[in-house]
mmCIF file of C-alpha atoms in Angstrom:
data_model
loop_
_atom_site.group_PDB
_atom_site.id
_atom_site.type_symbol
_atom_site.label_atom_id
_atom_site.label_comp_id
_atom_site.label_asym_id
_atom_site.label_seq_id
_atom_site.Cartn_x
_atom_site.Cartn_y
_atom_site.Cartn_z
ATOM 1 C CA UNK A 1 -80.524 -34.946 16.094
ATOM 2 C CA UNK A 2 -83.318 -34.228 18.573
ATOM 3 C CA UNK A 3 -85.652 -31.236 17.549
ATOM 4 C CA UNK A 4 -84.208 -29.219 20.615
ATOM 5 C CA UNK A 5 -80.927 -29.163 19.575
ATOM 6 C CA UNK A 6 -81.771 -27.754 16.523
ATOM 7 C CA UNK A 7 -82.039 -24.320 18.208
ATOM 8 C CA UNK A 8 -78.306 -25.031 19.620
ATOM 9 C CA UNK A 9 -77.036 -26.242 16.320
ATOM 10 C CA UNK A 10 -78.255 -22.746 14.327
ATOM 11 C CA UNK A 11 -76.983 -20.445 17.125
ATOM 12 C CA UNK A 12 -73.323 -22.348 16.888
ATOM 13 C CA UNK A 13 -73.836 -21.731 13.473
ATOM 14 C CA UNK A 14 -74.939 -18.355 13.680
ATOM 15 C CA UNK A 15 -71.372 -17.276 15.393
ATOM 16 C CA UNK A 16 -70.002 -18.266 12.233
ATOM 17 C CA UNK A 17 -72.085 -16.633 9.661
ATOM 18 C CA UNK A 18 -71.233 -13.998 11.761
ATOM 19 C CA UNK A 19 -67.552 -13.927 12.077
ATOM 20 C CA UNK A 20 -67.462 -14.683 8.633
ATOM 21 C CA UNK A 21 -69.048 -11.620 7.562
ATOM 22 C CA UNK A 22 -67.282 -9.542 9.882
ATOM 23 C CA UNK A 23 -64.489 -11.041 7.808
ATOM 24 C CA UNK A 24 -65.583 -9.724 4.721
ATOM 25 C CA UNK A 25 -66.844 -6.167 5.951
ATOM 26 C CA UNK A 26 -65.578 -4.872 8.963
ATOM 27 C CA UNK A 27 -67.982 -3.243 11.709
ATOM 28 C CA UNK A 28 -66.772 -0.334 11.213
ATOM 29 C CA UNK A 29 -67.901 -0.278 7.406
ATOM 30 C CA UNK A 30 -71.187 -1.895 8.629
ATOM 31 C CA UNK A 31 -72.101 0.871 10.891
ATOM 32 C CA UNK A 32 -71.586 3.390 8.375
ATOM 33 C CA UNK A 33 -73.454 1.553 5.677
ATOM 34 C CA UNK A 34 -76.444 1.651 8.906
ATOM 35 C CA UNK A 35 -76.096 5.315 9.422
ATOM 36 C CA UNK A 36 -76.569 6.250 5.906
ATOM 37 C CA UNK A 37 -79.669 4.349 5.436
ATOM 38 C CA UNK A 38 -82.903 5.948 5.208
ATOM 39 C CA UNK A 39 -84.793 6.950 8.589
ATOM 40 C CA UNK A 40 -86.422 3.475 9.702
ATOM 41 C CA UNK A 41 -90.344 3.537 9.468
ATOM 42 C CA UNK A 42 -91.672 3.347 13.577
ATOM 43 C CA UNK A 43 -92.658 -0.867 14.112
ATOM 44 C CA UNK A 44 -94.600 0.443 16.792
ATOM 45 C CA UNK A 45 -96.649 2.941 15.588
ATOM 46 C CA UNK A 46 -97.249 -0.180 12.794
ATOM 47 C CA UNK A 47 -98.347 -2.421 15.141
ATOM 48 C CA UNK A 48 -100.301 -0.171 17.378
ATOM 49 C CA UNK A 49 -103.752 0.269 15.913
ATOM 50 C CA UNK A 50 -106.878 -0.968 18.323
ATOM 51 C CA UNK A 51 -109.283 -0.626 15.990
ATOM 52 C CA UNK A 52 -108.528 -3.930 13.994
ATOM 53 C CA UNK A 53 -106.045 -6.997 14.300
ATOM 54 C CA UNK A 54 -102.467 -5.886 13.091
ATOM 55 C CA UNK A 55 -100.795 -8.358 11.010
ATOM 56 C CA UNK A 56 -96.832 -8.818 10.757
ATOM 57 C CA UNK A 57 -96.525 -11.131 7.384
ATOM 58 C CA UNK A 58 -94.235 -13.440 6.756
ATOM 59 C CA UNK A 59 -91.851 -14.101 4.088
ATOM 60 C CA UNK A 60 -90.293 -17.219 4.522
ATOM 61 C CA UNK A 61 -89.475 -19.731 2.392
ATOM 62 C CA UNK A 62 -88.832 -23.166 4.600
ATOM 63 C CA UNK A 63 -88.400 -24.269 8.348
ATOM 64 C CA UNK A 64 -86.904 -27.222 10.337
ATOM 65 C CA UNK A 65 -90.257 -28.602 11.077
ATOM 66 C CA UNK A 66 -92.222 -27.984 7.831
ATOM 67 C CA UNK A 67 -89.617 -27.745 5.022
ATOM 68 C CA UNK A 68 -90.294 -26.480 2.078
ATOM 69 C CA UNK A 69 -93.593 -24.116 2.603
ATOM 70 C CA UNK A 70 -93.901 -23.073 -1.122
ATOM 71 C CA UNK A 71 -91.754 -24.069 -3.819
ATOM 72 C CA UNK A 72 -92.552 -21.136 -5.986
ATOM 73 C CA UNK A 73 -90.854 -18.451 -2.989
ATOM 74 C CA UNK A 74 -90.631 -15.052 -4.536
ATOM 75 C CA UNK A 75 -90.104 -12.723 -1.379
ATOM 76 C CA UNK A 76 -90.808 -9.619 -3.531
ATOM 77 C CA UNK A 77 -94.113 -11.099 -4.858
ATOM 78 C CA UNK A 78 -95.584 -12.556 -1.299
ATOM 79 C CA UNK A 79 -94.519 -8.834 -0.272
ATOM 80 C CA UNK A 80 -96.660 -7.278 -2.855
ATOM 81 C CA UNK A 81 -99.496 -9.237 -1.915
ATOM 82 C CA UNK A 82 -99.217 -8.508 1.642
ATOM 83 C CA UNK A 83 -99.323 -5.084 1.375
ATOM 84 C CA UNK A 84 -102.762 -5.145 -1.163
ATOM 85 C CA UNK A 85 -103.911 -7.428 1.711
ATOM 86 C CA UNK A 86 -103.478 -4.902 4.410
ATOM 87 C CA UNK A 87 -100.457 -5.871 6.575
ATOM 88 C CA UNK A 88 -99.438 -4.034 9.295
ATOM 89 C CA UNK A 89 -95.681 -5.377 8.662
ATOM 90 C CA UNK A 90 -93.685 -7.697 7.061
ATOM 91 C CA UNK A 91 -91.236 -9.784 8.750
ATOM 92 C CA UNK A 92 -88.550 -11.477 5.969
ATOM 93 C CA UNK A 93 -86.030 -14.488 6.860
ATOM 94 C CA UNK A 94 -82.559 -13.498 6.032
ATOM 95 C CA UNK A 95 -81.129 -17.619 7.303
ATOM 96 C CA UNK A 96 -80.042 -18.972 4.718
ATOM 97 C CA UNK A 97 -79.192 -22.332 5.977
ATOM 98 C CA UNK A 98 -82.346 -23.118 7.750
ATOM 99 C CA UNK A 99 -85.033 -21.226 6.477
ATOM 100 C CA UNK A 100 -84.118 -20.329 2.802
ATOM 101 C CA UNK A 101 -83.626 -16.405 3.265
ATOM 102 C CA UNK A 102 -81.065 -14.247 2.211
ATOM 103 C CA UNK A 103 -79.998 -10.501 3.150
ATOM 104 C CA UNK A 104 -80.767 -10.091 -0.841
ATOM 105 C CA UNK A 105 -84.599 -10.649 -0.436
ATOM 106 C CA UNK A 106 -84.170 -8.335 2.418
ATOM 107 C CA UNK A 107 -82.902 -5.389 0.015
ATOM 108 C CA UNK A 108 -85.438 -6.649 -2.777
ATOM 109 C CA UNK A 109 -88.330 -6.416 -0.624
ATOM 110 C CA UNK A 110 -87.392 -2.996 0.550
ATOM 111 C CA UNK A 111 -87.006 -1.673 -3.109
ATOM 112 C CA UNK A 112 -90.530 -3.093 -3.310
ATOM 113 C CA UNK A 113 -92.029 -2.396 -0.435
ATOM 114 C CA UNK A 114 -91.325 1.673 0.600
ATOM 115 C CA UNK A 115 -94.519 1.884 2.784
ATOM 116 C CA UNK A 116 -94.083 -0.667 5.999
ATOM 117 C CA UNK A 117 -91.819 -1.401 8.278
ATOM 118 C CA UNK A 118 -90.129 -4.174 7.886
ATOM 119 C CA UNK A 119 -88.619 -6.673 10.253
ATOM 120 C CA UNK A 120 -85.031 -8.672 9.973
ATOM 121 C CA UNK A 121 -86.520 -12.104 11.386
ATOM 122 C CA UNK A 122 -83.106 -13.848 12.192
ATOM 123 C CA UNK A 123 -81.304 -15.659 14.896
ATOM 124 C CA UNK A 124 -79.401 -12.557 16.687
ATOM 125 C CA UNK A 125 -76.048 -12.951 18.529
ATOM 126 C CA UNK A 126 -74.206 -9.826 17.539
ATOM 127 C CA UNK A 127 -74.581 -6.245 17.562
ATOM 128 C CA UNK A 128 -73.065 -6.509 13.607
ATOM 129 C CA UNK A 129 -76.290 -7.872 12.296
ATOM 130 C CA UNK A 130 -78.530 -5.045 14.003
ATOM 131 C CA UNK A 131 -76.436 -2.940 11.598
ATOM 132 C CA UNK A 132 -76.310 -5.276 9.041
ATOM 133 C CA UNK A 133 -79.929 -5.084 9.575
ATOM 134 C CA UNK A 134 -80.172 -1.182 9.235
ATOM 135 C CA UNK A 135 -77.864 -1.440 6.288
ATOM 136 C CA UNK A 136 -80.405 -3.353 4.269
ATOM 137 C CA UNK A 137 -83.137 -1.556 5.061
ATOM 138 C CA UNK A 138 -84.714 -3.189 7.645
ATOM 139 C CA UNK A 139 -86.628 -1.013 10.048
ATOM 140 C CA UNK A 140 -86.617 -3.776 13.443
ATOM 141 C CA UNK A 141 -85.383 -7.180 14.030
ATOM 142 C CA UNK A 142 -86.117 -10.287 16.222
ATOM 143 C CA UNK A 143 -84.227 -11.231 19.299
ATOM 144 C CA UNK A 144 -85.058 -14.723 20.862
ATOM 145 C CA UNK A 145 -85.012 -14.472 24.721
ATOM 146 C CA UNK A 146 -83.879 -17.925 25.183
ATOM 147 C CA UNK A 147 -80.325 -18.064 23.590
ATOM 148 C CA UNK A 148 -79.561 -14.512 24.655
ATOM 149 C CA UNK A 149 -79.262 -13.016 29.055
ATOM 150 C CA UNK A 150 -80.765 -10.306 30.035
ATOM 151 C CA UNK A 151 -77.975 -8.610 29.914
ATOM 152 C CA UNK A 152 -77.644 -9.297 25.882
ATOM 153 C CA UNK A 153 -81.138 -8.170 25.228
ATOM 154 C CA UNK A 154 -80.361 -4.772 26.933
ATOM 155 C CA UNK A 155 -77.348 -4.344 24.944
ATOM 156 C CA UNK A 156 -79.476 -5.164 21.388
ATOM 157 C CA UNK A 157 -82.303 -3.142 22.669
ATOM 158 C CA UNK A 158 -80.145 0.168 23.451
ATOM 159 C CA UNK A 159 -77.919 -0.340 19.854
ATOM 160 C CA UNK A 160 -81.407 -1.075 18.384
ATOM 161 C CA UNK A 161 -83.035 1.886 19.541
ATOM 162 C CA UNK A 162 -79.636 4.143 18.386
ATOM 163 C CA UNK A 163 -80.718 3.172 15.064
ATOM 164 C CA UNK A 164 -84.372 4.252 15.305
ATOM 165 C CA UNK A 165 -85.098 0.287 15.458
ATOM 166 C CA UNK A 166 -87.617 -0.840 18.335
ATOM 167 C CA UNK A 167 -87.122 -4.399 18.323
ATOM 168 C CA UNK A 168 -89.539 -7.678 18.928
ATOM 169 C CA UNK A 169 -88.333 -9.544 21.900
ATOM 170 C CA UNK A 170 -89.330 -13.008 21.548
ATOM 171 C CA UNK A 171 -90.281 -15.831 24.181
ATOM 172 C CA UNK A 172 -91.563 -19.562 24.319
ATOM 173 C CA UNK A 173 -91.414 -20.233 27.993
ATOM 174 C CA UNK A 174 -92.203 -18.882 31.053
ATOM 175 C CA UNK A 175 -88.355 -18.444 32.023
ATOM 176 C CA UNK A 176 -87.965 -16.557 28.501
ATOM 177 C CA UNK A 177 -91.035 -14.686 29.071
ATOM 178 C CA UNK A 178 -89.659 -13.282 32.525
ATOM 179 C CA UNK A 179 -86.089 -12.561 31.291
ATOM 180 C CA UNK A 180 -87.653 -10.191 28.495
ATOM 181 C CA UNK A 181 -89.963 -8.366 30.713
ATOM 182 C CA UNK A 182 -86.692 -7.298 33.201
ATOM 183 C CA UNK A 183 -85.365 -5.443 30.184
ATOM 184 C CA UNK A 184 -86.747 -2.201 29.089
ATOM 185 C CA UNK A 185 -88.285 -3.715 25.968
ATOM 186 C CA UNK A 186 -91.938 -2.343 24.467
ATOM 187 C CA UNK A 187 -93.083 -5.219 21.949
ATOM 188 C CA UNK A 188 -93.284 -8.799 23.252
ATOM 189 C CA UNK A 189 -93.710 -11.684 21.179
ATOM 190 C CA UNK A 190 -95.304 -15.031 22.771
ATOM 191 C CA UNK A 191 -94.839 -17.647 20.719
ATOM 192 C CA UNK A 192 -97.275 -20.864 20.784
ATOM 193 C CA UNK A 193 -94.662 -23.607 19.669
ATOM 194 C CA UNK A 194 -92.949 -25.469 21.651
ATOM 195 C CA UNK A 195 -89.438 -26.095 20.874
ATOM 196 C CA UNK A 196 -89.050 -29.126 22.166
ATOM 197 C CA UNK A 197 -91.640 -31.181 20.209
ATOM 198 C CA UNK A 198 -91.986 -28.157 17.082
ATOM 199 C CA UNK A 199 -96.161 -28.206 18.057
ATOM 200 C CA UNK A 200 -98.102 -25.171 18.587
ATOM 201 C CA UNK A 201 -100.896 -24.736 21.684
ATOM 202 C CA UNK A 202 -102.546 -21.174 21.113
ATOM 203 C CA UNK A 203 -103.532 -22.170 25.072
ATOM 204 C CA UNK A 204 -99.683 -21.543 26.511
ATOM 205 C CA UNK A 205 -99.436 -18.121 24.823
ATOM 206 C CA UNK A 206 -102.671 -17.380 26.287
ATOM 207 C CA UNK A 207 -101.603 -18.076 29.699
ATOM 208 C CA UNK A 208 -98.338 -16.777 29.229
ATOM 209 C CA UNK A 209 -99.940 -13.096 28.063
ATOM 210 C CA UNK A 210 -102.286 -12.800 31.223
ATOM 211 C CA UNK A 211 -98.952 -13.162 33.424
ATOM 212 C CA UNK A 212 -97.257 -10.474 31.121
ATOM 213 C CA UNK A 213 -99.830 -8.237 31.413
ATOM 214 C CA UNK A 214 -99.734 -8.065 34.607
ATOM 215 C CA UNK A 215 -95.926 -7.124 34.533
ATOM 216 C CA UNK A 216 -96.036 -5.247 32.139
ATOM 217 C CA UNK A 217 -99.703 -3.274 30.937
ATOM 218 C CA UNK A 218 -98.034 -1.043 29.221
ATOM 219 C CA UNK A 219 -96.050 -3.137 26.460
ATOM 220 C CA UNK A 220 -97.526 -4.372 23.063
ATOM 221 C CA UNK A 221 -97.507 -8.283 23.123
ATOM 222 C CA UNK A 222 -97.690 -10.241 19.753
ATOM 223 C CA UNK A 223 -98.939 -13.455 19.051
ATOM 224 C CA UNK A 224 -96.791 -15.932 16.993
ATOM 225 C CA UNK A 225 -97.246 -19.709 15.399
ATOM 226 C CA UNK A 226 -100.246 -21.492 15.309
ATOM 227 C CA UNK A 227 -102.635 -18.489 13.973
ATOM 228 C CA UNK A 228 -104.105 -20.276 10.806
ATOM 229 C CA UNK A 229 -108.287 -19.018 10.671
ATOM 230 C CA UNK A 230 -109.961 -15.415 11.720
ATOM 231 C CA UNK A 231 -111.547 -17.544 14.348
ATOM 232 C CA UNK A 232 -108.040 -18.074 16.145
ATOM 233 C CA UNK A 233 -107.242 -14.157 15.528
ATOM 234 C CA UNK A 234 -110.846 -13.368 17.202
ATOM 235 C CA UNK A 235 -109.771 -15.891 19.996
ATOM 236 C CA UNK A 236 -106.773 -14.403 20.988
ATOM 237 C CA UNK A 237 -108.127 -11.061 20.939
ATOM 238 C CA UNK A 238 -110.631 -11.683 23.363
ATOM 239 C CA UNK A 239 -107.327 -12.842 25.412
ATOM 240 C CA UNK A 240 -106.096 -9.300 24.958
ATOM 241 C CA UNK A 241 -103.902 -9.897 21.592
ATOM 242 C CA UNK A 242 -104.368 -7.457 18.960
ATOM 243 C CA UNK A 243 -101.243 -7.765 17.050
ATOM 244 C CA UNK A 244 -100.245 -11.369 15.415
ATOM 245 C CA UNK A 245 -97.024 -12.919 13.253
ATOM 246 C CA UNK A 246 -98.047 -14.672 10.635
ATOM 247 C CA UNK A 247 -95.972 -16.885 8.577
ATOM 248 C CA UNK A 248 -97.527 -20.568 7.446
ATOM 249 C CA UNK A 249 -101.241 -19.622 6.602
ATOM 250 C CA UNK A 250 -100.110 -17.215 4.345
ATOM 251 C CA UNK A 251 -96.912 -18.469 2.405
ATOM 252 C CA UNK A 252 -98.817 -21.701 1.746
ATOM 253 C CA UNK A 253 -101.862 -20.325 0.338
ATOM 254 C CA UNK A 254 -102.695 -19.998 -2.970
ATOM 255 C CA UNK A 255 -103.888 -16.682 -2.060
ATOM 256 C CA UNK A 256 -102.221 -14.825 0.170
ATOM 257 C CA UNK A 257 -103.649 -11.868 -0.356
ATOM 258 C CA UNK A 258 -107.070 -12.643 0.074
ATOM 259 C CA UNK A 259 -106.042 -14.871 2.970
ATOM 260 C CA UNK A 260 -104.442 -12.134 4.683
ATOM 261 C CA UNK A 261 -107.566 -9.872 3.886
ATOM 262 C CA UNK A 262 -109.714 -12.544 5.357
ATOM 263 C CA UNK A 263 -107.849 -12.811 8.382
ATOM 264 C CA UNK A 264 -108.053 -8.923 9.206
ATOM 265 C CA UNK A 265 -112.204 -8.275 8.284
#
């Protein structure tokens, strides 16, 4: 199977996960289970300092294109170590299939972690995993502009925001980019891997972020992939990034906490 239908084969699969769940515990239930959750902590006031870079890390224990990223994955642990290094946020995978996340390291890392918002990274097709998402504690959640219209993203954004959830819109193209920016969305992700060929060219989000800008001065862009040193972080910021997702560098360090530290002095 060629790397771009990978995307195509996880959203097909996606529907199910989905409809299974919805098997198991009805919207109705889910919704309830999201309104009785603790207020969720603002992403956007997280992500909005200018006086440093503001770091969303990552817990996630595979990919597609790397595999296994560290063999030892405790989500609850990387957490921990984010936090002492100063993140801003922490994004957790809840695919199981593809990535090696759970909604269980989801609810573990919120036990842990009480202080940050965190964010459901997931592939979104249905307005039953934004709850699902509130259920567990989460306090935003990805959407991928690609697989979803305009019209979709709208619809997320509005049952998002009805659960005090502001979510990150994410884009890899051009196209993407300019379907995001039509909806009434406030955080932006540009991503610097290409989905075709899995690399990552920090110079397409950069070009990417000068046309959103333009569009759209007001919103809070975030760089994602390809962020490894504090040299790429001051790089992009001199592009007008201040905000960056960061999953690799730090789940395969030895480190991560002083990797994350280093990243944000």
């Amino acid at each position: 199977m060629s790397k771009v239908d990978i995307l195509a084969e996880i959203i097909a699969n996606k529907h199910r996960e989905v409809a299974a769940a919805e098997a198991k515990l009805s919207l109705a239930t889910v919704k309830e289970l999201a309104q009785q959750a603790r207020p969720a902590i603002s992403f956007l006031d997280a992500i909005s300092s200018k006086t440093k870079p503001r770091i969303i890390a990552e817990c996630k224990r595979q990919s597609p294109s790397r595999g296994i990223m560290r063999a030892d994955y405790d989500p609850v642990a990387l957490a921990k170590q984010y936090v002492g290094g100063g993140a801003a946020a922490i994004s957790v995978l809840t695919d199981e299939k593809y990535f090696g996340g759970t909604l269980d390291h989801l609810d573990a890392v919120r036990v842990a972690v009480t202080s940050l918002p965190l964010l459901r990274k997931d592939f979104i097709v249905s307005e039953y995993q934004i709850y699902e998402a509130r259920a567990h504690g989460a306090d935003t959640f990805l959407l991928l502009s690609g697989p979803l219209s305009a019209s979709q993203l709208t619809h997320f954004i509005t049952v998002g925001r009805s659960l005090g959830m502001e979510p990150l819109i994410e884009s890899h193209t051009a196209a993407e980019l300019r379907a995001a920016l039509s909806t009434n969305g406030k955080i932006f992700g540009i991503n610097n891997r290409d989905l075709k060929t899995f690399s990552t060219d920090l110079k397409g989000g950069a070009e990417l972020l000068a046309e959103a800008q333009a569009k759209r001065p007001e919103a809070t862009f975030v760089c994602e992939s390809g962020i490894k040193t504090r040299a790429d972080i001051e790089r992009m910021q001199t592009l007008g990034y201040n905000v960056f997702l960061i999953g690799e560098a730090l789940v395969t360090h030895a480190d991560p906490r002083t990797a994350l530290a280093n990243l944000i002095a």
